[in-house]
Coordinates of C-alpha atoms and ligand atoms in Angstrom, one line a residue:
X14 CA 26.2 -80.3 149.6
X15 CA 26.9 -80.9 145.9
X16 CA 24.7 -84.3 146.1
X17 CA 21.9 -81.7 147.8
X18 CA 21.4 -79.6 145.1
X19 CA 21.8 -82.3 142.7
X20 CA 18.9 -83.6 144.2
X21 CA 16.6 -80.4 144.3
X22 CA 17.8 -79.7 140.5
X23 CA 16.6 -83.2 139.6
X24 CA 13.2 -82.7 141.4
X25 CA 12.7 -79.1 140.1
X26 CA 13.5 -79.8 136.7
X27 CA 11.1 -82.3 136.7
X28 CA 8.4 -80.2 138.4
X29 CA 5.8 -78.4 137.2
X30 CA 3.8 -76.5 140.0
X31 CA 6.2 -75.5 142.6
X32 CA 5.7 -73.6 145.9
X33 CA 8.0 -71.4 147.6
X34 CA 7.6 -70.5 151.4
X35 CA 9.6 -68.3 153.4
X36 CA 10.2 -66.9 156.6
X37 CA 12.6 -64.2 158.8
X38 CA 15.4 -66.0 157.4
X39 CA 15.4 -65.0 154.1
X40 CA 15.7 -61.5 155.2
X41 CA 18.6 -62.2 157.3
X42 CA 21.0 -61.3 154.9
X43 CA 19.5 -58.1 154.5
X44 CA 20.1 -56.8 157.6
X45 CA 16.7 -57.5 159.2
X46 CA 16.9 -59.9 162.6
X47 CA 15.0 -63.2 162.9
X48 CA 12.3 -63.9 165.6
X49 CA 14.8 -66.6 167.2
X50 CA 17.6 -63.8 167.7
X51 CA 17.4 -61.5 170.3
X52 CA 15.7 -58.1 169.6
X53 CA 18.7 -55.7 169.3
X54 CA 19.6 -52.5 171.0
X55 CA 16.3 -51.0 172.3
X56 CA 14.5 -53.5 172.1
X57 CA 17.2 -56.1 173.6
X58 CA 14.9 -56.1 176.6
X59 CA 11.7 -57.1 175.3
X60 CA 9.9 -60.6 173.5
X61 CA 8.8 -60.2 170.1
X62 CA 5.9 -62.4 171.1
X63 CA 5.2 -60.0 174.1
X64 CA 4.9 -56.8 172.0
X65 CA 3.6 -58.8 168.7
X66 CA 0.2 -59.4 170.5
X67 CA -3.1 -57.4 170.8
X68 CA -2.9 -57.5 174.6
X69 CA 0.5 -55.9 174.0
X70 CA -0.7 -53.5 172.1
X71 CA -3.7 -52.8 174.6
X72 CA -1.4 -52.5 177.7
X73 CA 1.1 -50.2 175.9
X74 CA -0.3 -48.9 173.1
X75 CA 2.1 -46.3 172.4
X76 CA 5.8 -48.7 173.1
X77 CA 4.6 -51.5 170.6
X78 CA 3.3 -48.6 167.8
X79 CA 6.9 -46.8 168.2
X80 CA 8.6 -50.9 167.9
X81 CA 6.6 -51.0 164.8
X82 CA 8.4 -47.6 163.5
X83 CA 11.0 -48.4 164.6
X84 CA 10.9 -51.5 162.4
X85 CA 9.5 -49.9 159.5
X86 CA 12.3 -47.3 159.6
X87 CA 14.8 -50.5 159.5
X88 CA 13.1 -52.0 156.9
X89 CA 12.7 -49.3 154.7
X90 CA 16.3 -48.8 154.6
X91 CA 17.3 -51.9 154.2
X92 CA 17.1 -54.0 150.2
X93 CA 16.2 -57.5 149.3
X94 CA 19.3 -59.7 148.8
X95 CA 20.3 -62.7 146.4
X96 CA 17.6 -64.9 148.0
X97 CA 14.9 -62.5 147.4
X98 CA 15.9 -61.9 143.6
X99 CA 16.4 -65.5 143.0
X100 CA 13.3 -66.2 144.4
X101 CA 11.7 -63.4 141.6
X102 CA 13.0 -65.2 139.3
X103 CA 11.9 -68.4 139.4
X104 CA 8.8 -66.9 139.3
X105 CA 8.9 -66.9 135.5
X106 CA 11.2 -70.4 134.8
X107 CA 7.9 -72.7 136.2
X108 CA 4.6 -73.5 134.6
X109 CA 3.5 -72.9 137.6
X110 CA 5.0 -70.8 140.7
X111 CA 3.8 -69.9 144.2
X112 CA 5.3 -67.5 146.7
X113 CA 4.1 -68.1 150.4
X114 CA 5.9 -65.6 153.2
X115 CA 5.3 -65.4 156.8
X116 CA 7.7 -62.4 156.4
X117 CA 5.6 -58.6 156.8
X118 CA 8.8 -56.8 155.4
X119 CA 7.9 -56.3 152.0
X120 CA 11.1 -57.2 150.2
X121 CA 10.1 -60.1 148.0
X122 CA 7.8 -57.7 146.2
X123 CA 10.3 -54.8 146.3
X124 CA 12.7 -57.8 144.8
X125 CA 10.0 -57.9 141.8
X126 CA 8.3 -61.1 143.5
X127 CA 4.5 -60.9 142.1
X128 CA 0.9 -62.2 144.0
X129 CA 3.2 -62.6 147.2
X130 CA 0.7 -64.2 149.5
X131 CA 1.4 -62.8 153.2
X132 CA 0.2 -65.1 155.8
X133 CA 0.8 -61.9 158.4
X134 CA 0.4 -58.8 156.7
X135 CA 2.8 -56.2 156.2
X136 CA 4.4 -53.9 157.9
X137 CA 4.1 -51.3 155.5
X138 CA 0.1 -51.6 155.6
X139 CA -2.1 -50.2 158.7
X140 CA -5.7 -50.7 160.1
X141 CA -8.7 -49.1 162.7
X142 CA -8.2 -51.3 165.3
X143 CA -12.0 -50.4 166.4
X144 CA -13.6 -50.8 162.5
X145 CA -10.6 -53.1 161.4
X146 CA -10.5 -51.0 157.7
X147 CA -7.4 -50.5 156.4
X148 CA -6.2 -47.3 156.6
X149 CA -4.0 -45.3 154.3
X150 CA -3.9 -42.0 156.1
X151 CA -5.3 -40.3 159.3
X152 CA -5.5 -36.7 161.0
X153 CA -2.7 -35.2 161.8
X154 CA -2.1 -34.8 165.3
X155 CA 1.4 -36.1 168.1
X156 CA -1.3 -38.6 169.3
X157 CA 0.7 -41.7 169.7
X158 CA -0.7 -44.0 168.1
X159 CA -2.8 -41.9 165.7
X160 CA -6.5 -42.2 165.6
X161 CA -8.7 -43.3 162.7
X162 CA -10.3 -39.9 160.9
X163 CA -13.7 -41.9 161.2
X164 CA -14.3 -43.4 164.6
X165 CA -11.3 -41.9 166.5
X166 CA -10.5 -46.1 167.3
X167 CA -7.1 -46.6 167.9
X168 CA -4.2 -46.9 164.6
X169 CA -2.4 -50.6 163.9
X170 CA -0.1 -52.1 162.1
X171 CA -1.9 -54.8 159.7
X172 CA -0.1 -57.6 160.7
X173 CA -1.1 -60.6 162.2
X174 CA -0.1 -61.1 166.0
X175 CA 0.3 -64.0 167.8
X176 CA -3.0 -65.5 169.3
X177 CA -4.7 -63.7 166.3
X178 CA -6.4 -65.7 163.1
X179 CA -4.5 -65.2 159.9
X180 CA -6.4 -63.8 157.0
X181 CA -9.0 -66.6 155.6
X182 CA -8.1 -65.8 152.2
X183 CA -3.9 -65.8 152.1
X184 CA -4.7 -68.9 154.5
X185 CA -6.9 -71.0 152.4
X186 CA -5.2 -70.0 149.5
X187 CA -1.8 -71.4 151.2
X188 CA -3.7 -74.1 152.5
X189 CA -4.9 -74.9 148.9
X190 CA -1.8 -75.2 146.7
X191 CA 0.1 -76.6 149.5
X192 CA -2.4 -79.2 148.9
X193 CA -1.8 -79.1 144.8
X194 CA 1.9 -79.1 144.6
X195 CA 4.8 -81.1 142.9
X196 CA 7.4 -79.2 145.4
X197 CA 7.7 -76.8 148.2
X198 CA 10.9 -75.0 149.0
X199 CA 11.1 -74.0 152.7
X200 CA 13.7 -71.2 153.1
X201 CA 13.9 -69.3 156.1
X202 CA 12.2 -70.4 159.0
X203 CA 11.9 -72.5 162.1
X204 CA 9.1 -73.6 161.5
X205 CA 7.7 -73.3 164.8
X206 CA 5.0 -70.7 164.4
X207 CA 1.8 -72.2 163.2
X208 CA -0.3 -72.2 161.3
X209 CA 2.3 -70.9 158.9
X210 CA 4.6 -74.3 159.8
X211 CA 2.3 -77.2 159.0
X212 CA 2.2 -76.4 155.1
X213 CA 5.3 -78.3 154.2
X214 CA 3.6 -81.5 156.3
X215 CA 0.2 -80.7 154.1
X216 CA 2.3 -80.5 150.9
X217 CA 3.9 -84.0 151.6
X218 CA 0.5 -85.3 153.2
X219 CA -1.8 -84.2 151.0
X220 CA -0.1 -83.9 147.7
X221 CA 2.9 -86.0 148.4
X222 CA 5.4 -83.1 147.8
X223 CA 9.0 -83.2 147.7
X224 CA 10.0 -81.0 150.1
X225 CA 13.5 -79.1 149.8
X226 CA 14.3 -77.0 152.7
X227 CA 17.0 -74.2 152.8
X228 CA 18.6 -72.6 155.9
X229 CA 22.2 -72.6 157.6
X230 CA 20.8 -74.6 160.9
X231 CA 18.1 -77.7 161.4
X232 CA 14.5 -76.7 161.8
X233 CA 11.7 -78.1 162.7
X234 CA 10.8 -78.9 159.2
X235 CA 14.4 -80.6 158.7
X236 CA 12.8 -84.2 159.4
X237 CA 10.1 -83.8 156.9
X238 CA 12.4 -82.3 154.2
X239 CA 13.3 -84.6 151.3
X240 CA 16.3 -82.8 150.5
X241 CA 18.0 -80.3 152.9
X242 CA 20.4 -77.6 151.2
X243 CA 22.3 -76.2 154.7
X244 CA 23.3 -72.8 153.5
X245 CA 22.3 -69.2 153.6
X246 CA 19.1 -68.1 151.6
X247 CA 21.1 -65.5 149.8
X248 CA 24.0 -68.1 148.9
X249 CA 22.1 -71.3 147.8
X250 CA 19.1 -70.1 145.9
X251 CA 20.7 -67.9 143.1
X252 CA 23.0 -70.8 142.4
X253 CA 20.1 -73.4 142.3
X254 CA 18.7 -71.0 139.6
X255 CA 21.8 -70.8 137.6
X256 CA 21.5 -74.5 137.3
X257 CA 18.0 -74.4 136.9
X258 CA 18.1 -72.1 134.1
X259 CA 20.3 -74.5 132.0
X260 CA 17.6 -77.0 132.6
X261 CA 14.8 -75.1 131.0
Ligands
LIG314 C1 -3.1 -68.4 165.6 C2 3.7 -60.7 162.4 C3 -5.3 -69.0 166.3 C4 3.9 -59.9 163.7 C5 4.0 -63.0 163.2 C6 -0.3 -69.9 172.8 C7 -1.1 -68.8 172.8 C8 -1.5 -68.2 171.6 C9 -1.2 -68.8 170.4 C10 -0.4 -69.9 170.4 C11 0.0 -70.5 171.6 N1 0.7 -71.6 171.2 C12 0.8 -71.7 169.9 C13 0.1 -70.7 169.4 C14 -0.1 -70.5 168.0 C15 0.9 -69.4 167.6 C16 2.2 -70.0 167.5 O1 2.5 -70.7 166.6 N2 3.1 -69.7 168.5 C17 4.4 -70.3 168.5 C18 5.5 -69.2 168.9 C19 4.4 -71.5 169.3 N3 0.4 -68.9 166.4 C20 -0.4 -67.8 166.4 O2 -0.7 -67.2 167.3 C21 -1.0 -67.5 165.0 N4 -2.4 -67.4 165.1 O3 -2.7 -69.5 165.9 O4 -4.4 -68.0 165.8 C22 -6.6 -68.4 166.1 C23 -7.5 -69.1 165.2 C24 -8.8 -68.6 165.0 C25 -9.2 -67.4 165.8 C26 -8.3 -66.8 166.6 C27 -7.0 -67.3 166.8 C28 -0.4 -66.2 164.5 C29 1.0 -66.3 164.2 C30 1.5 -65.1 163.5 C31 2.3 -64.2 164.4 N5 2.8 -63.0 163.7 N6 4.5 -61.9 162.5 C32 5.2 -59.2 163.7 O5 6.2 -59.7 163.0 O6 5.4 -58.2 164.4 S1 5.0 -64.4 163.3 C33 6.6 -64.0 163.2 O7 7.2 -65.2 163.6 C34 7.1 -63.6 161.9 O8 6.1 -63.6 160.9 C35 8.2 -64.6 161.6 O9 8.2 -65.0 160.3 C36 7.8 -65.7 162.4 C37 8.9 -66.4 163.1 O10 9.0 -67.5 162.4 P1 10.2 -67.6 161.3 O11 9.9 -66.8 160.2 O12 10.4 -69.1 161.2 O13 11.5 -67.0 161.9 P2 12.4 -67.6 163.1 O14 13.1 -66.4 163.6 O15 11.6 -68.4 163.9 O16 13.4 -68.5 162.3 C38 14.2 -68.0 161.3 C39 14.9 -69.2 160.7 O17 15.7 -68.7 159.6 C40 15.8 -70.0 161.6 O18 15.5 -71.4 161.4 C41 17.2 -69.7 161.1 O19 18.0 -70.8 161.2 C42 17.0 -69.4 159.7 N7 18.0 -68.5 159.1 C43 18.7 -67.6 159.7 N8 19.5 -66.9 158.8 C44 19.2 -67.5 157.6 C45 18.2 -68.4 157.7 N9 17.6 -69.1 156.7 C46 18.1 -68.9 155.5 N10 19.0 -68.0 155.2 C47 19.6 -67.2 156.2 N11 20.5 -66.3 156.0

């Protein structure tokens, strides 16, 4: 591994607009299961990609909107770890720096990550499903879910589900400096759930990126990756800052 980071030092020091792009694996080590790992406990029965879909949501309004508390209430007690931190940082040793997540858990920014562009929303953040308005508050009543104060439409969690277009502004925007960047560090994710997966091959495509990927296990994105750092999100990052920082 020492040749590895050597590697991805070399290339970040000599980098000036870099891209970072995550997914469920940086928030492993937080306490927060990927996608690829069975749902645990309660939800040990079900597939993410069964509830995590408007025709879940329409045949069972009321099991996916408790999943979604019940994920919430997870994620609101659990914290960002190393990877999430190091990831802040770096935000402020680049000219320029990008965060890209696929995550909907909030922790980069509650790790002090800034303009965190989230290709699926946010758990934290809810819409009308009728008007499609976000929606900060609504009467209360034990309706389950709750019902928008304005059209009575149905309550949802604004995240993207699967089968659903991801917002044309975080998209183009991830689209775009994918297309402008010197490197893109992959950490966390399988890279099978598009669009989300094909910005590494656009990076290396379109602006002949290096591509560094991070993450214990071979992904999809493992044969594009110029330099691949097998290791933990919350292990390898904060020490490729460390080094970093004595390059700067
Ligand atoms: C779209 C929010 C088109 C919800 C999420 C058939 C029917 C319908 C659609 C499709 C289809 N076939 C393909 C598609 C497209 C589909 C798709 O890609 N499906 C996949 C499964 C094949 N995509 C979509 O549907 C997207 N929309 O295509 O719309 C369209 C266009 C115009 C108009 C209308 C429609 C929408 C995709 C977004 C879905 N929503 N989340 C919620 O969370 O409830 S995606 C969800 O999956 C999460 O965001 C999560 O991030 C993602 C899973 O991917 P990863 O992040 O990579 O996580 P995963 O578990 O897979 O991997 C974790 C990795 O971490 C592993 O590699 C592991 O080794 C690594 N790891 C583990 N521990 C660590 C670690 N790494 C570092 N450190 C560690 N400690």
């Amino acid at each position: 591994m020492k040749k590895e980071l050597e590697q991805a030092i070399t290339i970040l020091s000599n980098s000036r607009k870099v891209v970072v792009s995550t997914g469920a694996g940086v928030s492993r080590e937080s306490g927060i299961p990927t996608f690829r790992e069975t749902q645990k406990g309660l939800w040990a029965n079900f597939d993410p990609e069964e509830l995590a879909t408007l025709e879940g949501f329409l045949k069972n309004p009321a099991m996916v909107w408790n999943w979604y508390q019940d994920r919430i209430k997870q994620i609101k007690e659990v914290k960002p770890n190393p990877g999430h931190y190091a990831i802040a940082e770096m935000q402020d040793i680049f000219e320029e720096f990008y965060l890209i997540t696929q995550n909907i858990d909030n922790l980069h920014q509650k790790a002090g990550s800034k303009n965190v562009c989230e290709l699926h929303g946010n758990i934290l953040q809810f819409k009308c499903l009728e008007e499609n308005t976000i929606v900060e508050n609504w009467p209360d009543t034990d309706q389950v879910p709750p019902r928008c104060g304005n059209c009575n439409g149905m309550i949802r969690p604004n995240v993207v589900w699967f089968g659903e277009a991801l917002p044309e502004k975080e998209l183009s925007f991830a689209f775009h400096i994918a297309a402008n960047c010197d490197v893109m560090i992959v950490a966390g994710t399988s890279g099978l759930v598009q669009p989300a997966a094909s910005l590494p091959l656009i990076a290396k495509r379109s602006s002949n990126a290096s591509i560094i990927e991070v993450n214990p296990q071979k992904s999809a994105i493992t044969p594009v990756a110029d330099v691949f750092l097998q290791s933990t999100s919350g292990n390898i990052l904060p020490e490729l800052l460390e080094k970093l920082k004595h390059k700067f």
